[in-house]
Tab-separated table of C-alpha atoms and ligand atoms in Angstrom:
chain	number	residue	atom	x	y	z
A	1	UNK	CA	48.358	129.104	107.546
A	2	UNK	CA	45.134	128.320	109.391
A	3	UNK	CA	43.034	130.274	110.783
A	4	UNK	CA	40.265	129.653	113.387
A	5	UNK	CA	37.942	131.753	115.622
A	6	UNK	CA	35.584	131.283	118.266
A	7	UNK	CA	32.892	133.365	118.052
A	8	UNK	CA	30.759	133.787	121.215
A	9	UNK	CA	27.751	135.953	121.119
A	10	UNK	CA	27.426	137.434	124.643
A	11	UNK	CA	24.149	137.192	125.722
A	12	UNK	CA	24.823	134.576	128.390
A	13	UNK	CA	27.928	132.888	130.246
A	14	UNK	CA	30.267	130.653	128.944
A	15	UNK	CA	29.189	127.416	129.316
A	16	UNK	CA	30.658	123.830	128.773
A	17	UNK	CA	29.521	123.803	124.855
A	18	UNK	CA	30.867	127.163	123.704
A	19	UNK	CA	33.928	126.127	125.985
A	20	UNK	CA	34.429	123.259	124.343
A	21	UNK	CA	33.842	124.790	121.160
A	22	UNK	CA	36.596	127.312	121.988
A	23	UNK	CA	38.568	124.394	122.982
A	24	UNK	CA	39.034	122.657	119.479
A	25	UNK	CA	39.686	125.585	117.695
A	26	UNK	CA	42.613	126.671	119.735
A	27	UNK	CA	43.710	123.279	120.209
A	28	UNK	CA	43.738	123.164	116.265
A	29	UNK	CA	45.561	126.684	115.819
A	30	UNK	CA	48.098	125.674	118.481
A	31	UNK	CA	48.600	122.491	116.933
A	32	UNK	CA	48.902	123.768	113.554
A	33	UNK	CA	50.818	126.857	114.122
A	34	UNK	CA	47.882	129.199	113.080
A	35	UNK	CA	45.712	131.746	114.228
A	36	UNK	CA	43.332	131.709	116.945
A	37	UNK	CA	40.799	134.499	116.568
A	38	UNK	CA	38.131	135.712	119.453
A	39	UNK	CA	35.145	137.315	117.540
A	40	UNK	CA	32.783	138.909	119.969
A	41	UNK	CA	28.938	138.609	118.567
A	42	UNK	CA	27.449	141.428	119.672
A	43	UNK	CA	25.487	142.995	117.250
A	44	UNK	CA	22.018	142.314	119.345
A	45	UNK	CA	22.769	145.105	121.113
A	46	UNK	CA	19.776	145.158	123.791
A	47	UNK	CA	20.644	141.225	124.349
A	48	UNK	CA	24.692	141.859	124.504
A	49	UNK	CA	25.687	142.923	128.200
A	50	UNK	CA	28.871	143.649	129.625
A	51	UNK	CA	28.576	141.313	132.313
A	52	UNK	CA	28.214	138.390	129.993
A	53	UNK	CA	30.964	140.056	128.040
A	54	UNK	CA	33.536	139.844	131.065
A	55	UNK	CA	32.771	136.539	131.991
A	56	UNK	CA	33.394	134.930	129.303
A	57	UNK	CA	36.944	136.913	128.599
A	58	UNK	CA	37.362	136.091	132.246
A	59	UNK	CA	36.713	131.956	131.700
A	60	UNK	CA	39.061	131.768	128.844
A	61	UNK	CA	41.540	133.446	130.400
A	62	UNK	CA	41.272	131.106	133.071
A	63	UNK	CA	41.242	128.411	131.143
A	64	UNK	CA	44.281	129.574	129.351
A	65	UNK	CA	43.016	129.838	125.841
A	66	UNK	CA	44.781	133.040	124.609
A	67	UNK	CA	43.546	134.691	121.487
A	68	UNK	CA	45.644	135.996	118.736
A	69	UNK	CA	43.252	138.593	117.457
A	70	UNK	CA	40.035	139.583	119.464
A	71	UNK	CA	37.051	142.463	116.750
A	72	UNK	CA	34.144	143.004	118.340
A	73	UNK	CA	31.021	142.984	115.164
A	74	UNK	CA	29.450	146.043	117.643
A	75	UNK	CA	32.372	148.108	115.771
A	76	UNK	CA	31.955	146.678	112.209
A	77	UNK	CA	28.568	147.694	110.788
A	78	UNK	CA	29.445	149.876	108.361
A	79	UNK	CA	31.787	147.091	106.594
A	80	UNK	CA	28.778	144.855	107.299
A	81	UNK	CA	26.722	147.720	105.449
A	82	UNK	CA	28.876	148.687	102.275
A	83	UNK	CA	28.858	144.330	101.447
A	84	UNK	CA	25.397	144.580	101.712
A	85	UNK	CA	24.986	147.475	99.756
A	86	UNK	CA	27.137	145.635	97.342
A	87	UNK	CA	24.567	143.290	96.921
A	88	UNK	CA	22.214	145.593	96.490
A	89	UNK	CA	23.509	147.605	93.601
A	90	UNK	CA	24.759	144.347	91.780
A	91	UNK	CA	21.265	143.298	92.096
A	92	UNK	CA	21.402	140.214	94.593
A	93	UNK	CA	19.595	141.681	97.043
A	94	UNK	CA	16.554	144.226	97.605
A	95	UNK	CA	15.223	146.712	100.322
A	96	UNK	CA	12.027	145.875	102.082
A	97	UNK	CA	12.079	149.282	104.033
A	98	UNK	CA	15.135	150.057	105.720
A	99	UNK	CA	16.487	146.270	105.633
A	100	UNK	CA	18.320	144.893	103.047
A	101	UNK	CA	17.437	141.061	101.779
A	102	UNK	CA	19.465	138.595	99.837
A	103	UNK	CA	17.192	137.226	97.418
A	104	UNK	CA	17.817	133.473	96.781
A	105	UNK	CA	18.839	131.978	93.588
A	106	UNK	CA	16.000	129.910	91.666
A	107	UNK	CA	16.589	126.155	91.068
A	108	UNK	CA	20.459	126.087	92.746
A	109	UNK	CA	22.304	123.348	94.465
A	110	UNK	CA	24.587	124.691	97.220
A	111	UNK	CA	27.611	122.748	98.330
A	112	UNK	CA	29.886	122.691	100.804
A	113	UNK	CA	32.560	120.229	102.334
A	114	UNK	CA	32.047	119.122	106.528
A	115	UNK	CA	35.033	117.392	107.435
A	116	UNK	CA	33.403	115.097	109.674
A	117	UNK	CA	30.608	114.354	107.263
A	118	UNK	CA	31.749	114.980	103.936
A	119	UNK	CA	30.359	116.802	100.960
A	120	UNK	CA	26.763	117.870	101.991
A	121	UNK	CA	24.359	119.419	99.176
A	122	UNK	CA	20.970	121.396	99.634
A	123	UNK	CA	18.413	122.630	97.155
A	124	UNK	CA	18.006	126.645	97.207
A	125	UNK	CA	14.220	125.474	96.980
A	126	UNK	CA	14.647	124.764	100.617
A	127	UNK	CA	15.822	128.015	101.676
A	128	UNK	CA	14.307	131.684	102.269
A	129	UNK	CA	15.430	135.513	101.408
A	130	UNK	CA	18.007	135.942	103.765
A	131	UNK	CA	17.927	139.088	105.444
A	132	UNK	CA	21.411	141.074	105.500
A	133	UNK	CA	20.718	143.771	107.554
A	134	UNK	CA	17.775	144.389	109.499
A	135	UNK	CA	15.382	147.486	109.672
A	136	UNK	CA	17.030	148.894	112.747
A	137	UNK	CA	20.469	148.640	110.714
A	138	UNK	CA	22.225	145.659	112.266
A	139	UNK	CA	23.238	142.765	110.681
A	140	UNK	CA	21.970	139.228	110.448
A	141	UNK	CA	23.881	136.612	111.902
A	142	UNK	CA	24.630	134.521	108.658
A	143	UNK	CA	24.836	137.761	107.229
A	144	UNK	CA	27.835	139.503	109.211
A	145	UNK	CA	29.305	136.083	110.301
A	146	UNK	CA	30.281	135.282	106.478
A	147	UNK	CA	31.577	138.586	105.714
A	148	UNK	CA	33.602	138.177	108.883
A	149	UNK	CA	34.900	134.550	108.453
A	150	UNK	CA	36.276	135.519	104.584
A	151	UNK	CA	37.142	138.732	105.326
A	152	UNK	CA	39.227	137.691	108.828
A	153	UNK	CA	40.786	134.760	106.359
A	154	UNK	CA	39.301	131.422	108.214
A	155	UNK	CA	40.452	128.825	106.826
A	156	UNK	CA	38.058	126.300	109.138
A	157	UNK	CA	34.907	126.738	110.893
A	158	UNK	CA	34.673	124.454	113.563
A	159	UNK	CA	31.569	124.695	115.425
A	160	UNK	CA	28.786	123.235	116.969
A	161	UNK	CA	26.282	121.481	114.713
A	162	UNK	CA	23.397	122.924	116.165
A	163	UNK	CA	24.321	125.624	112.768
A	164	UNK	CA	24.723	122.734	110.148
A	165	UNK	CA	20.822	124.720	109.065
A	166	UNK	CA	22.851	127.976	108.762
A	167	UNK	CA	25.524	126.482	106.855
A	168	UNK	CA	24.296	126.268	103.477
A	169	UNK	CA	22.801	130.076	104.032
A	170	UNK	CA	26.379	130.957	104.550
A	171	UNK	CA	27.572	129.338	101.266
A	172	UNK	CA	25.515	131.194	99.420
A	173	UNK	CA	26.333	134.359	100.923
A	174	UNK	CA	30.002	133.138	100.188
A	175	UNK	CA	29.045	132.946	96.569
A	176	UNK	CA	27.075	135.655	96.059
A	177	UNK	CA	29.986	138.021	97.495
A	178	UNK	CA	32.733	136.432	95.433
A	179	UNK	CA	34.365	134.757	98.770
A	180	UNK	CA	35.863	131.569	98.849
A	181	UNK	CA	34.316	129.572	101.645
A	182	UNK	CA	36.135	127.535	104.479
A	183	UNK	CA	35.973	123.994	105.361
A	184	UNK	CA	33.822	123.220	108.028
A	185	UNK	CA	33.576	121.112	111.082
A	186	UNK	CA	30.650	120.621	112.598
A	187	UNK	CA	31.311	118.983	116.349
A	188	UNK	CA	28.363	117.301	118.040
A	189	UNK	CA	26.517	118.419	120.516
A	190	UNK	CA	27.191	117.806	123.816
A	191	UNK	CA	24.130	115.341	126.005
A	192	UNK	CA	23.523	115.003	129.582
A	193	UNK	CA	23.460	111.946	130.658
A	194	UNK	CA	19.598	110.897	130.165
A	195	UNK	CA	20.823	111.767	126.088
A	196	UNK	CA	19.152	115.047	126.107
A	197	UNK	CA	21.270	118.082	124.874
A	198	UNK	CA	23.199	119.426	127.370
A	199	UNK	CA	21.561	122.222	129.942
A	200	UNK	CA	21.622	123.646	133.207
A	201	UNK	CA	19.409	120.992	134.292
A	202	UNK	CA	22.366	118.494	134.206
A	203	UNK	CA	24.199	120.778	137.020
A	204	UNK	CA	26.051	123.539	136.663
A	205	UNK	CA	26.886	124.911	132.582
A	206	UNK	CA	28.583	128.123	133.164
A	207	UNK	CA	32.476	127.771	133.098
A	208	UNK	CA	32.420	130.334	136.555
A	209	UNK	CA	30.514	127.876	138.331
A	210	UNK	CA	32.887	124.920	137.778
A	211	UNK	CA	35.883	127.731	138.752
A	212	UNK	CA	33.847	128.255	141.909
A	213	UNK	CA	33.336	124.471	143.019
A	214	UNK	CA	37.243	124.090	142.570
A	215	UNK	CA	37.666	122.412	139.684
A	216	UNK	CA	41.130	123.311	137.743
A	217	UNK	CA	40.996	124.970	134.440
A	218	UNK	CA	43.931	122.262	133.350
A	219	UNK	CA	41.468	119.562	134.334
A	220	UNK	CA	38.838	120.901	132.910
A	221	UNK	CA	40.459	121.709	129.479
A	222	UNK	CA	41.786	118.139	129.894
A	223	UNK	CA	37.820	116.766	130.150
A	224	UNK	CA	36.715	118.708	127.300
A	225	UNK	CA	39.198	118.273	124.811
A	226	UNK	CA	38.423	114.109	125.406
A	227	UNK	CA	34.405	115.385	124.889
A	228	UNK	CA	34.466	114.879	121.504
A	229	UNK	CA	37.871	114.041	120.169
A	230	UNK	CA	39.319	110.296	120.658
A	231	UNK	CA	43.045	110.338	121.472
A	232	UNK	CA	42.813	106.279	119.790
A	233	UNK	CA	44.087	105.188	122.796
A	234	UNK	CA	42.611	104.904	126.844
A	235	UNK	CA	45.185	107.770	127.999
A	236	UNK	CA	42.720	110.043	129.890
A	237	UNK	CA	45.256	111.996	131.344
A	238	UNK	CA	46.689	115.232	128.798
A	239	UNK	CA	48.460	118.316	129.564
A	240	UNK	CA	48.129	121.321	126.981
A	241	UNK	CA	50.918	120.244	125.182
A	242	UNK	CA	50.205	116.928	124.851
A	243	UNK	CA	46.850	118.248	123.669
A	244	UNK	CA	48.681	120.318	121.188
A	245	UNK	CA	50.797	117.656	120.213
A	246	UNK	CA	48.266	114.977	119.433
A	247	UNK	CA	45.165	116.730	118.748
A	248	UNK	CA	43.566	116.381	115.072
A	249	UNK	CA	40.333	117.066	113.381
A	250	UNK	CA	40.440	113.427	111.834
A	251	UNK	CA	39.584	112.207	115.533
A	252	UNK	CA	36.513	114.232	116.386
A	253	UNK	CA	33.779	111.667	117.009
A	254	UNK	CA	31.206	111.455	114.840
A	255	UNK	CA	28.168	111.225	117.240
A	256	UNK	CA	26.911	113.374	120.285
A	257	UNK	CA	29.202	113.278	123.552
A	258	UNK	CA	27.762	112.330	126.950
A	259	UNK	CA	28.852	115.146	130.012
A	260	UNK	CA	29.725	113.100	132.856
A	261	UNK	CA	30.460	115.009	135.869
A	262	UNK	CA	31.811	112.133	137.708
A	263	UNK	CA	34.404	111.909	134.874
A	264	UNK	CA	35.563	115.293	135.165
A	265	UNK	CA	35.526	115.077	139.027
A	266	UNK	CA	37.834	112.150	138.398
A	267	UNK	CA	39.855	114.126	136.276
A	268	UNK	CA	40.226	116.910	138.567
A	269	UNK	CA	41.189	113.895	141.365
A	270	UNK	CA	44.143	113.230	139.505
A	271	UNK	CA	45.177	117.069	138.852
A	272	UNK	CA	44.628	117.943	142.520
A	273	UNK	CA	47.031	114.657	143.585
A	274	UNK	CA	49.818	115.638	141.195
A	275	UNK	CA	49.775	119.205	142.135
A	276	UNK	CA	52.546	120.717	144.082
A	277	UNK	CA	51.997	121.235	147.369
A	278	UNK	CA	52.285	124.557	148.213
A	279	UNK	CA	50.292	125.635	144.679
A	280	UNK	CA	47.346	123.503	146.213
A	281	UNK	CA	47.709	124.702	149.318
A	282	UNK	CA	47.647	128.299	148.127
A	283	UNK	CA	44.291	127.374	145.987
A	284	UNK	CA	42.414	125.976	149.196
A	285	UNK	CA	43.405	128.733	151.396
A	286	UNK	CA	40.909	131.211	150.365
A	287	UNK	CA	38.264	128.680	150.381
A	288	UNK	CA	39.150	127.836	154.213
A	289	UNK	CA	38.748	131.659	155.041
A	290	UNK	CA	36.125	131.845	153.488
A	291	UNK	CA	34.593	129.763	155.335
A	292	UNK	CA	36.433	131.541	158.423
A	293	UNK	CA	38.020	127.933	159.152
A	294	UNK	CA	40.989	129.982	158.924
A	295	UNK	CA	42.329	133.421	159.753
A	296	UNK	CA	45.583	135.444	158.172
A	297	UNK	CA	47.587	133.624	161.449
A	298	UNK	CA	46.777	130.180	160.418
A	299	UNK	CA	49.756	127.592	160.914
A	300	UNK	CA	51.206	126.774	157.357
A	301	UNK	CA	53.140	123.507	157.960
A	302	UNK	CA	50.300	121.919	159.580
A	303	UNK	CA	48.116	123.057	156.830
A	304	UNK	CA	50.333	121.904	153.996
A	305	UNK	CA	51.111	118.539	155.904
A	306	UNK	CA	46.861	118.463	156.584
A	307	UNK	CA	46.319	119.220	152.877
A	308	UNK	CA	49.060	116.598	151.479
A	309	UNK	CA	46.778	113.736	153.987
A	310	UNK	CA	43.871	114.748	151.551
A	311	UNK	CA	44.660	115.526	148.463
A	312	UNK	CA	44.523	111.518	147.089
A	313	UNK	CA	41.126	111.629	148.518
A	314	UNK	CA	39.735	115.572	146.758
A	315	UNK	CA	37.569	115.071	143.520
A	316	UNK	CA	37.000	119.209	143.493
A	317	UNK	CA	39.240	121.482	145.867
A	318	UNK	CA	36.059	122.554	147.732
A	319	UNK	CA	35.881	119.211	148.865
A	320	UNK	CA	39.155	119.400	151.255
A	321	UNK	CA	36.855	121.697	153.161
A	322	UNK	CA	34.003	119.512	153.810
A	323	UNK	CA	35.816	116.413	154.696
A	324	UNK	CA	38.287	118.572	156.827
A	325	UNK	CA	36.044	120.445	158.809
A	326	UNK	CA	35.837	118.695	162.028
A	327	UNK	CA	39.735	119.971	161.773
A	328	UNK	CA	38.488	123.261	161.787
A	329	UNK	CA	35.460	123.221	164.765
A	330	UNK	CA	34.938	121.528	167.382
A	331	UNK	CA	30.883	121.233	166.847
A	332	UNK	CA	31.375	118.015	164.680
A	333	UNK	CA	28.794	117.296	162.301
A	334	UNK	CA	27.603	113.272	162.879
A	335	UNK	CA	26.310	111.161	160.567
A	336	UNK	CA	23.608	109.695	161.982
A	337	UNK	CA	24.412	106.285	160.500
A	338	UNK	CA	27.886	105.985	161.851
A	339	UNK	CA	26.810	106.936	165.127
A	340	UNK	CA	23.871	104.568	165.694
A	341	UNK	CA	26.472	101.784	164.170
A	342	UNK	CA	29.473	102.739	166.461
A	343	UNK	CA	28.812	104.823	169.408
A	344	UNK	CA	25.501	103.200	170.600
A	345	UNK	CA	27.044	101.266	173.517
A	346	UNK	CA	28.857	101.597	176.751
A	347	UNK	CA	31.385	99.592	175.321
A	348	UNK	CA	31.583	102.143	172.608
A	349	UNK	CA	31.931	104.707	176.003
A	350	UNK	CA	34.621	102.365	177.285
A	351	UNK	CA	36.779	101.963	174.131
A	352	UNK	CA	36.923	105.588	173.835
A	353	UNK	CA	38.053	106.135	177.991
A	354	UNK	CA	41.033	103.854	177.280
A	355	UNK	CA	41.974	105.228	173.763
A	356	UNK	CA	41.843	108.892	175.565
A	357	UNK	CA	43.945	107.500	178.327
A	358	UNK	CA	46.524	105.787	176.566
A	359	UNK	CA	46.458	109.136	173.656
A	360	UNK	CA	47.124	111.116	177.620
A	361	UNK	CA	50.247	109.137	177.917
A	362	UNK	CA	51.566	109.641	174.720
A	363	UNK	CA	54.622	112.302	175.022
A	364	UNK	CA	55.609	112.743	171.166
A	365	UNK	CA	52.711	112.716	169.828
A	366	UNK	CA	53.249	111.388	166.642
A	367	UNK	CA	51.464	109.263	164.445
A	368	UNK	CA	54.086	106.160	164.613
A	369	UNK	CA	54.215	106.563	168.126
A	370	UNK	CA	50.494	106.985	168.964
A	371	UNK	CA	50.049	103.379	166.625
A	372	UNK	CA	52.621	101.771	168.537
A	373	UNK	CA	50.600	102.767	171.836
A	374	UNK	CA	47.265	101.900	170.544
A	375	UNK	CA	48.577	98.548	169.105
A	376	UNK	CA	49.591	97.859	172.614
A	377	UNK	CA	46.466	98.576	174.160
A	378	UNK	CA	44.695	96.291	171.385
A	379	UNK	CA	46.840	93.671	172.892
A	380	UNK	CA	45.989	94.416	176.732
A	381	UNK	CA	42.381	94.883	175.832
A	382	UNK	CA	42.885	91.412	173.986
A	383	UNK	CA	40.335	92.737	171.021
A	384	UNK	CA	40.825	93.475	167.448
A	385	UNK	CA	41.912	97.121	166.476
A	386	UNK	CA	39.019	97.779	164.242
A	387	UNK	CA	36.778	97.317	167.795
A	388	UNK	CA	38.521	100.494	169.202
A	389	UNK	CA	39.217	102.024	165.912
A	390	UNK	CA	35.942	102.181	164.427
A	391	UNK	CA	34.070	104.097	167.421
A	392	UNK	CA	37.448	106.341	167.633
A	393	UNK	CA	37.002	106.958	164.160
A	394	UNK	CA	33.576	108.378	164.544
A	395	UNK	CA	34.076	110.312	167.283
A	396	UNK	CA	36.697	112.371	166.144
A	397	UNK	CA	35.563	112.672	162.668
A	398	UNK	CA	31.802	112.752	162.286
A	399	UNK	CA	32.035	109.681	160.029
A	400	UNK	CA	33.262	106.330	158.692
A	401	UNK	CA	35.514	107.358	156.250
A	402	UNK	CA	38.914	109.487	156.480
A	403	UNK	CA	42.856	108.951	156.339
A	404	UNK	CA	44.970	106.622	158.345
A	405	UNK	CA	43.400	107.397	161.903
A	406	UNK	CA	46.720	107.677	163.504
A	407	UNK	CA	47.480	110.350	160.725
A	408	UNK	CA	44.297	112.259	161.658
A	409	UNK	CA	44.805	112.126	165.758
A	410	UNK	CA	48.442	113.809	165.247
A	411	UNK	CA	46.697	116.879	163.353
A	412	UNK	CA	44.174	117.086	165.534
A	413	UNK	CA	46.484	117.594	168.499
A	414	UNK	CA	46.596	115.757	171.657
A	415	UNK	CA	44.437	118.493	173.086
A	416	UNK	CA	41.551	118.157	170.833
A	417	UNK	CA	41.787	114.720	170.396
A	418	UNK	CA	41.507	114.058	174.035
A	419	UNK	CA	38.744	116.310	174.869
A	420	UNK	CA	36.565	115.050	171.714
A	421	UNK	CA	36.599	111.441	172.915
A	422	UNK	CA	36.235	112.686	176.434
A	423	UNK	CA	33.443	114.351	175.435
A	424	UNK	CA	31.729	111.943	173.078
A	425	UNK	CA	32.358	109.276	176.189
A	426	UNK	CA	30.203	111.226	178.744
A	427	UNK	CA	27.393	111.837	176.487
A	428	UNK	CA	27.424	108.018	175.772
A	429	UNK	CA	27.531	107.253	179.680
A	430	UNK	CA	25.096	109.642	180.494
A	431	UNK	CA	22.871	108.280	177.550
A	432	UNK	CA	21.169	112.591	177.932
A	433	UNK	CA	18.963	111.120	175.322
A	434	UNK	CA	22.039	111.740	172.575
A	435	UNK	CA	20.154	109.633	170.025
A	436	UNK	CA	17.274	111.678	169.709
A	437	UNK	CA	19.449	114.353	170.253
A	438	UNK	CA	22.492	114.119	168.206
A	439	UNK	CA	23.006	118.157	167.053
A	440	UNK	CA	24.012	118.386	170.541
A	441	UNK	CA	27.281	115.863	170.383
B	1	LIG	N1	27.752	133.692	117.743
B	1	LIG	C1	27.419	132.378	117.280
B	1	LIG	C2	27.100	131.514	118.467
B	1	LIG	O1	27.470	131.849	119.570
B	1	LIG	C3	28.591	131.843	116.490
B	1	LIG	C4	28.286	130.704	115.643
B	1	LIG	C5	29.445	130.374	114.727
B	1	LIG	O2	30.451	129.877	115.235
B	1	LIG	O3	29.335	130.651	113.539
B	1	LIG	O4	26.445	130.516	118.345
C-alpha cells in the first residue's frame, strides 16, 4: 500500500508551496487507496511555535485534506537517539562533543530513483559528515527525517525540489541504517509571475490570507492541484473526486509552475457561480456584518435574491461587498471618471428628474415593470436608452459597471432609488462646485 506524508516544519504559516505540496501527496494516497501521514517538524524547538502550529492544522482542515496518522518529531528523540547511537557503536558515526556525526563513506556513488527525473547519481566526494544529532541533543533534519520516512513505511516522497541537495544525504543515511529507501518525487517549485520563486512579494502566501479574502478552499485545492500536474486535457474545472479520480504522478510537469492570481480568482468565479444559494449567502453574511452593512435583523430574501444578481460577477466572496455597497449606504462612493463622463451636464440633471418621476409612478415596483416604464419614457423623450441609462447608472451606483439596471433599482427600493437621483439632480443644478467637491455627492 502507499504511503505518503507531508511534513511541515512549523516555523511559519502554511503557504501556497507547502499547500501544494500537501496537496499531491493526499491527492496520491486518496487516489491510490493509501496512507496520508501529517509529520509535524518540530524539533527546532525555539523556532517551532504554537501559533504556526495551529494554523497550519487549521488551513488543512479547511482545505479538507484529512490525515490518516499525524507524530509530532518533538516526541521522538529518543528513537532519533538509539539509531544514532546505532551508528555510533557499529562504527559509522563519531562524537564531536555531545553531537553525534555520520562520517561519509570514501570514494562511493549514491543512487537513488526521482520519478520525474529518473535515476540520479552523486559522488560521496561531494558530500560532508552529516551531523545526526546536534550538541544540544536534537536531531538533524536529514537525520530524523530518514529514520522517520523508513520507519513510518513511505513508500514515496513527494516534495518540493528545493531538497533534491538533501536527497542523496538521505540515501546514505538509508544505507548506512539498513533501510530501504522510497521513490522520490521531486515537484517544482512554484514562480511568481516575473519567474522568480514564489514569495510574499507576489501577494499574499499564507493559506489564512487567501481564507480571509474569500477565496473557497474547493477552489483553491482545484488551482493547486492544476499548479503542477497536467490533467492532458484544457478541463480547468475539478472537484476532489475528480481530482482523486484522475490524478497521477506520471503528469507532474517537469518544469517550475507560474502562480497566477488572476487564474485562481477565475477559478474561485466559477465556484462562487455554481454554489448554492443559501451556502453563499451564509459565507458572505459575516463579511457584510462585519463591515456593519448588516445587522442580526437583516432581510434574507432580499439578500439571497441581491446575492444571486452578483454572484456571476464575484472573483473572491469579499468582492460582493465592494461592488454592493452603495446597497448598503447611502454615502455612495463616485468614481471620479464616471462622474465627469455622465453627470457633468444639466441634461445629465434633467434625465435623472424624469427617470425619478416616472420610477414615482411606478406602483409594483418591479424590475419588468419599471423597464416597461422607462422604455416608454425613452420613447416620449424620443432619445436612446443608454442617454438616460448611463447617468442613472452612475448615480445610483457610484460607477459604470453593475447588473441589469432595472435589476439594481428594484433592490434598491423605490425609496432609495428616488431620493438618490433626487439628490444627485440638485447637486448637478445647483453646480455647489460638486466637481471639485465630489466626497460630498
Ligand atoms: N520539514 C521539511 C520542510 O518543511 C520537510 C521536507 C521533506 O518533505 O522532507 O521543508
Amino acid at each position: 500500500m502507499p504511503v505518503v506524508r507531508f511534513a511541515p516544519s512549523p516555523t511559519g504559516f502554511l503557504h501556497i508551496g507547502g499547500a501544494r505540496t500537501c496537496l499531491f501527496n493526499w491527492l496520491y494516497a486518496r487516489s491510490t487507496k493509501g496512507k496520508f501521514i501529517l509529520r509535524i517538524e518540530d524539533t527546532d524547538i525555539t523556532r517551532s511555535g504554537s501559533k504556526y502550529l495551529e494554523e497550519i492544522l487549521e488551513s488543512l482542515k479547511w482545505m479538507g485534506l484529512d490525515w490518516d496518522e499525524i507524530y509530532y518529531q518533538s516526541k521522538r528523540f529518543d528513537i532519533y537517539r538509539q539509531h544514532a547511537r546505532k551508528l555510533l557503536d557499529e562504527g559509522k558515526a563519531y562524537k564531536d562533543e555531545e553531537a553525534i556525526i555520520y562520517k561519509i563513506p570514501e570514494d562511493a556513488k549514491i543512487r537513488f530513483f526521482d520519478v520525474l527525473r529518473g535515476e540520479i547519481a552523486v559522488d560521496t566526494e561531494q558530500l560532508k559528515d552529516q551531523v545526526m544529532i546536534k550538541s544540544d541533543g536534537s536531531p538533524a533534519y536529514n537525520f530524523c527525517c530518514v529514520v522517520d520516512d523508513a520507519l513510518m513505511g513511505m513508500t514515496h516522497i513527494i516534495r518540493g525540489d528545493d531538497h533534491i541537495a538533501n536527497t542523496p544525504k538521505q540515501i546514505m543515511l538509508y544505507e548506512a541504517l539498513g533501510f530501504k529507501s522510497p521513490k522520490f518525487v521531486h515537484i517544482p517549485m512554484i514562480h511568481g509571475e516575473d519567474g522568480s520563486r514564489m514569495s510574499k512579494r507576489h501577494g499574499a502566501t499564507a493559506i489564512s490570507e487567501y481564507k480571509k479574502q474569500g477565496y473557497l478552499p474547493e477552489a483553491l485545492v482545484n488551482y493547486l492541484a492544476l499548479l503542477g500536474w497536467n490533467p492532458g486535457t484544457n478541463k480547468e474545472i475539478f472537484n476532489k473526486d475528480t481530482l482523486i479520480k484522475e490524478f497521477s504522478l506520471k503528469r507532474v510537469n517537469k518544469t517550475a509552475a507560474v502562480f497566477d492570481i488572476n487564474r485562481l480568482s477565475w477559478v474561485n468565479g466559477q465556484y462562487i457561480k455554481a454554489m448554492d444559494i443559501e451556502k453563499l449567502t451564509r459565507l458572505i453574511v459575516p463579511r457584510l456584518k462585519e463591515k456593519e452593512y448588516i445587522k442580526d435583523d437583516y432581510d434574507e430574501d432580499w439578500l439571497k435574491g441581491l446575492i444571486d444578481l452578483y454572484k456571476t460577477r464575484l472573483p473572491t466572496l469579499d468582492h460582493f461587498a465592494n461592488l454592493a455597497e452603495f446597497f448598503f449606504t447611502d454615502n455612495v462612493r463616485y468614481d471620479q471618471e464616471a462622474v465627469d463622463k455622465f453627470l457633468n451636464s444639466d441634461n445629465a440633471a434633467h434625465c435623472l428628474e424624469k427617470f425619478k418621476q416616472a420610477l414615482e409612478k411606478t406602483e409594483l415596483f418591479e424590475h419588468k415593470v419599471i423597464e416597461e416604464n422607462i422604455r416608454d419614457l425613452v420613447k416620449d423623450m424620443g432619445i436612446k436608452a443608454g442617454e438616460l441609462i448611463h447617468p442613472v447608472r452612475v448615480a445610483l451606483t457610484g460607477g459604470t459597471v453593475s447588473p441589469g439596471i432595472f435589476e439594481v433599482i428594484e433592490f434598491l427600493g423605490k425609496e432609495k432609488a428616488v431620493s438618490r437621483l433626487e439628490k444627485v439632480a440638485k447637486k448637478i443644478r445647483s453646480r455647489s462646485a460638486m466637481f471639485d467637491k465630489l466626497k460630498e455627492l
